[in-house]
PDB file of C-alpha atoms in Angstrom:
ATOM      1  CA  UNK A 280       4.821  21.856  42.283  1.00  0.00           C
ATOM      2  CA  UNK A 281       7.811  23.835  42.099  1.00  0.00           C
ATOM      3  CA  UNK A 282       9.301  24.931  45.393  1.00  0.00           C
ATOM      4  CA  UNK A 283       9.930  28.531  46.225  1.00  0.00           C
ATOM      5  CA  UNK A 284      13.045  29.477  47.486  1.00  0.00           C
ATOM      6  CA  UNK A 285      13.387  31.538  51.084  1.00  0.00           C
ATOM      7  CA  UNK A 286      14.739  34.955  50.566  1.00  0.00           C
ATOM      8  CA  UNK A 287      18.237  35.332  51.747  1.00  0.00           C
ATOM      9  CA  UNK A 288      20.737  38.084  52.245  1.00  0.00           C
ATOM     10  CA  UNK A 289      23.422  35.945  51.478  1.00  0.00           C
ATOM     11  CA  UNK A 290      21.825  35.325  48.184  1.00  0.00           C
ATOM     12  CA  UNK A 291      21.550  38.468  46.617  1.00  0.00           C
ATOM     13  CA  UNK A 292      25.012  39.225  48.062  1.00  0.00           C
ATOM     14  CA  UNK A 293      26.621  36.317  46.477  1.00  0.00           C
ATOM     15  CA  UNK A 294      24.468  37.740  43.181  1.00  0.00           C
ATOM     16  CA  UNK A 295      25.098  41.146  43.432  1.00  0.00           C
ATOM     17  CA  UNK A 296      29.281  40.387  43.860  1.00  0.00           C
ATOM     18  CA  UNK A 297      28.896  38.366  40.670  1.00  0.00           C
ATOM     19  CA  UNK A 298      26.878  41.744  38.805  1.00  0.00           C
ATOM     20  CA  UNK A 299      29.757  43.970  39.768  1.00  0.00           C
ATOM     21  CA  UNK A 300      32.452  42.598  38.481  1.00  0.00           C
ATOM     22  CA  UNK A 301      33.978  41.848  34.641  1.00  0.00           C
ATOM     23  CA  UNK A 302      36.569  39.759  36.068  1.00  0.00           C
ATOM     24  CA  UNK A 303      34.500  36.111  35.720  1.00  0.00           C
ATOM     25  CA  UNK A 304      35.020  35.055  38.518  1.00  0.00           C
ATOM     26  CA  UNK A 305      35.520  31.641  41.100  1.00  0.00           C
ATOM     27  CA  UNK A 306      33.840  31.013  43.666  1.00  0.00           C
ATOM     28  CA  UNK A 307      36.515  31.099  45.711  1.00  0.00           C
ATOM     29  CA  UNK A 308      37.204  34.836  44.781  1.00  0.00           C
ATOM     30  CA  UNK A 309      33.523  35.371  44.995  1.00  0.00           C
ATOM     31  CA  UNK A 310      33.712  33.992  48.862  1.00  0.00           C
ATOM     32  CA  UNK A 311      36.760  36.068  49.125  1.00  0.00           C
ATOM     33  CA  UNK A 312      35.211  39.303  48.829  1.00  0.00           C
ATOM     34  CA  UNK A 313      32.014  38.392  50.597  1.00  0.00           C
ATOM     35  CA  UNK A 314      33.349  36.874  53.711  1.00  0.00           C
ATOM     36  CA  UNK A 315      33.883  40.016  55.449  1.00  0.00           C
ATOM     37  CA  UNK A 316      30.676  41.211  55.623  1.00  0.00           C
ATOM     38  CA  UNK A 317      29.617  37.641  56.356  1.00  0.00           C
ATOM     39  CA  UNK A 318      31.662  36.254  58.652  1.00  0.00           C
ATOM     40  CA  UNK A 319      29.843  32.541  58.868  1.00  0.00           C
ATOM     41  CA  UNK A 320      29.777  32.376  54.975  1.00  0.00           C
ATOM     42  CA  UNK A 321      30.813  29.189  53.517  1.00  0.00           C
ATOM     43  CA  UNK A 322      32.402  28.260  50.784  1.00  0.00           C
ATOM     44  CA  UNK A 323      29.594  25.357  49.953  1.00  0.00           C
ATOM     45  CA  UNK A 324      27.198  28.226  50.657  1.00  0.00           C
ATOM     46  CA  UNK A 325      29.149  30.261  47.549  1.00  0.00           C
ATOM     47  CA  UNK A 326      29.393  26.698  45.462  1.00  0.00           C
ATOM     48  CA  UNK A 327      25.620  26.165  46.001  1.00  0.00           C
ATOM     49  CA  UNK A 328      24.268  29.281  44.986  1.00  0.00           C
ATOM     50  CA  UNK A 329      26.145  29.528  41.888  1.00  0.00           C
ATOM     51  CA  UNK A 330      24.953  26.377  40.853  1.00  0.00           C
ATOM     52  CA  UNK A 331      21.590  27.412  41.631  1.00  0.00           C
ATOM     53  CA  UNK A 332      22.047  30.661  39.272  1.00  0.00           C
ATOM     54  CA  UNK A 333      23.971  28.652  36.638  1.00  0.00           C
ATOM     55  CA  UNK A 334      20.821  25.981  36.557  1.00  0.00           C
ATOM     56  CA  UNK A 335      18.120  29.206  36.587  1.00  0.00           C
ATOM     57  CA  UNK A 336      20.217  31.187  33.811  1.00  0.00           C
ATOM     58  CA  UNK A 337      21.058  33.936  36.038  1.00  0.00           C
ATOM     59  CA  UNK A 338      25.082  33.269  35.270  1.00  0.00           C
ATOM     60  CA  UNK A 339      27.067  31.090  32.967  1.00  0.00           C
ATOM     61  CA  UNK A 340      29.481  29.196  33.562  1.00  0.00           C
ATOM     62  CA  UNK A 341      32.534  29.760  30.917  1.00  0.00           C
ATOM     63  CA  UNK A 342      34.267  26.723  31.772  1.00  0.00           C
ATOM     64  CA  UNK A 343      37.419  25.626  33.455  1.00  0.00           C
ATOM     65  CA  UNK A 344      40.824  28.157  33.277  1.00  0.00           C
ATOM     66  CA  UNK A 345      43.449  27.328  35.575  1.00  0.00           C
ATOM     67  CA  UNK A 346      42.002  24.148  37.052  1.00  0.00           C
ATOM     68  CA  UNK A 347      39.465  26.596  38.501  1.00  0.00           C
ATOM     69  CA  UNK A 348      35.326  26.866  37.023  1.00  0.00           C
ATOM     70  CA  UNK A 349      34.935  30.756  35.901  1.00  0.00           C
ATOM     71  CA  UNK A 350      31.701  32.138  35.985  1.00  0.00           C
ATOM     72  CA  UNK A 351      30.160  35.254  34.087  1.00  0.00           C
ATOM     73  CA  UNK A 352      27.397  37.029  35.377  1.00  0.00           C
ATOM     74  CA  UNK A 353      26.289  38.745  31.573  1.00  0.00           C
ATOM     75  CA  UNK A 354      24.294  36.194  29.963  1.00  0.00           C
ATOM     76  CA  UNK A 355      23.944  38.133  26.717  1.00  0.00           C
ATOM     77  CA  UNK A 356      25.437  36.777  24.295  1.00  0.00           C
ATOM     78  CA  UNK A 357      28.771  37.294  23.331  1.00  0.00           C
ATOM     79  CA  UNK A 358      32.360  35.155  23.304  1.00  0.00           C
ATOM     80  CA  UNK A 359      35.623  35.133  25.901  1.00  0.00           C
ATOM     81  CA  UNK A 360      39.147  35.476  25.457  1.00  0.00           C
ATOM     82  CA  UNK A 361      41.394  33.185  27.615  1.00  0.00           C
ATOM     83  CA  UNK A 362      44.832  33.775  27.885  1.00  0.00           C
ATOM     84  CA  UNK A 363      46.581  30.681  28.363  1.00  0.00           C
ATOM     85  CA  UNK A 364      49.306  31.990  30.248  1.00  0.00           C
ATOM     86  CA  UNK A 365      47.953  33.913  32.937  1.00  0.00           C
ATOM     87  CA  UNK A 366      44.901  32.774  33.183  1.00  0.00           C
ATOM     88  CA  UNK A 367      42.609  36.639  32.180  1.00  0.00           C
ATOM     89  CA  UNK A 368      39.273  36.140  30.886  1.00  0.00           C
ATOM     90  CA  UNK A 369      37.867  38.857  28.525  1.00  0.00           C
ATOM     91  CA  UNK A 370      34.579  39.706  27.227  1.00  0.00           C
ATOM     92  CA  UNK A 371      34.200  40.202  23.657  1.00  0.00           C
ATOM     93  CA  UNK A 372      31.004  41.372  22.240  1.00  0.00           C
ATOM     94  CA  UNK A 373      29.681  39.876  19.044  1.00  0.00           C
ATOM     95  CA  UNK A 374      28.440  43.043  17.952  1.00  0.00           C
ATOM     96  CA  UNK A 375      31.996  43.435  16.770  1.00  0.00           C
ATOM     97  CA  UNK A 376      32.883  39.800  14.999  1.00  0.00           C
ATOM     98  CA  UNK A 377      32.186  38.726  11.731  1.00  0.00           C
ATOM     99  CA  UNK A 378      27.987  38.395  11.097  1.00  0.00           C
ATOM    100  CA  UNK A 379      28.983  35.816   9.155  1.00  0.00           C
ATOM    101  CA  UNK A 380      30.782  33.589  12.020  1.00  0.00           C
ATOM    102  CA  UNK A 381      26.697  32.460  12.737  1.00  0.00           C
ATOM    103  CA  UNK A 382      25.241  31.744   9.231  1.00  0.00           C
ATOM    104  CA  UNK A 383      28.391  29.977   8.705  1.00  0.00           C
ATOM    105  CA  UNK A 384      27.691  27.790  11.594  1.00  0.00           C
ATOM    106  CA  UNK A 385      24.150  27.494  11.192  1.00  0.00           C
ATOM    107  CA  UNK A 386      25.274  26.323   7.462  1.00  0.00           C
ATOM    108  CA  UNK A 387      27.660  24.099   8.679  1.00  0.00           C
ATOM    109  CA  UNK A 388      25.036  22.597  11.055  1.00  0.00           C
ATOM    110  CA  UNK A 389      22.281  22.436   8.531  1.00  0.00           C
ATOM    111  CA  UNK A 390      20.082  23.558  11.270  1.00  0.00           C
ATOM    112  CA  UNK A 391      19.275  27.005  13.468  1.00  0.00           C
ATOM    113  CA  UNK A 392      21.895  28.377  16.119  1.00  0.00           C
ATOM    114  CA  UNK A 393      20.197  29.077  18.952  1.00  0.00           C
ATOM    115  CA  UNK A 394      22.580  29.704  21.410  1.00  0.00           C
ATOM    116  CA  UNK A 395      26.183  29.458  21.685  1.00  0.00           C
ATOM    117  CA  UNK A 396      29.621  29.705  23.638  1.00  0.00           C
ATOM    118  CA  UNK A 397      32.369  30.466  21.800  1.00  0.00           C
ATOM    119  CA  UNK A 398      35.777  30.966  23.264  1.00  0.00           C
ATOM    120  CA  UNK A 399      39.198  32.134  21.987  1.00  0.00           C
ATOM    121  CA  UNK A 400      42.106  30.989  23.736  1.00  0.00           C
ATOM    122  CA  UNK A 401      45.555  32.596  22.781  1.00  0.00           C
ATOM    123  CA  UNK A 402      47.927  35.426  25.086  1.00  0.00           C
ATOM    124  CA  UNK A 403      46.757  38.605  26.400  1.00  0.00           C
ATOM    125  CA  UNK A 404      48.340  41.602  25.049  1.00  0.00           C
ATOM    126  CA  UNK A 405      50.938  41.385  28.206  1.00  0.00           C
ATOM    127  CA  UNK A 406      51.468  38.030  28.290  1.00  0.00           C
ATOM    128  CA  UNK A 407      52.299  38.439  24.435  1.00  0.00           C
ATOM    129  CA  UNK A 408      55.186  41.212  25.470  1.00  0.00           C
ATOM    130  CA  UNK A 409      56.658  38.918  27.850  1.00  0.00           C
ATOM    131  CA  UNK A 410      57.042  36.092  26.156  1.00  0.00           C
ATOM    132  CA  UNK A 411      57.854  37.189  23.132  1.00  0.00           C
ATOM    133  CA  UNK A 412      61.149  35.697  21.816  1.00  0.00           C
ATOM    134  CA  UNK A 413      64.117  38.091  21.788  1.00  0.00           C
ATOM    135  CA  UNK A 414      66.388  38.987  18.834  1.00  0.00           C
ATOM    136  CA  UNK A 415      70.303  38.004  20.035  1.00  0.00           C
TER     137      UNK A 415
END
């Protein structure tokens, strides 16, 4: 028998900080802007629950960027942009790439993509201007 969950304000706060944000998140930031309003929050409370969501499909996780687990609260799917420099993590919808990115996997594969994570690492367009080598 699977075992219901108590409702909890904490919760759907903890949920509801993930939804409003594009900025994929830690937990730590995600405790950040909750503890405030919730003065006892902990940060175990924060780790917990995003496991939780992660394991029910409510978030992803998009891996580890700065020694730090990001988290994404769109579950559609689509593919990231890391900068390697500073660290930004950017949506980028699939709508937009190359159709052919999937049959060619699914070719490669011999078999049917049915889900995926695909990230680009590289610098952000600011990161790029900054460390761009100068002409002496």
């Amino acid at each position: 028998m699977e075992s219901t969950r108590k409702h909890s304000r904490k919760r759907d706060a903890i949920l509801d900080c993930m939804r409003s944000t594009t900025c994929h998140p830690t937990a730590e930031w995600v405790y950040q802007q909750l503890k405030p309003v919730f003065p006892d929050l902990s940060l175990g409370t924060v780790y917990r629950n995003l496991a939780m969501f992660k394991a029910n499909g409510t978030i992803q996780s998009i891996g580890v960027v700065g020694g730090l687990e990001r988290y994404d609260a769109q579950v559609y799917p689509h593919a990231h942009f890391i900068c390697t420099c500073c660290g930004k993590v950017t949506d980028l919808p699939m709508d937009q790439l190359d159709p052919a990115l999937l049959e060619d996997a699914a070719r490669l594969a011999n078999g049917a993509i049915t889900g995926y994570q695909l990230q680009f690492t590289g610098l952000c367009a600011v990161c790029n201007e900054t460390n761009e080598p100068k002409n002496s």
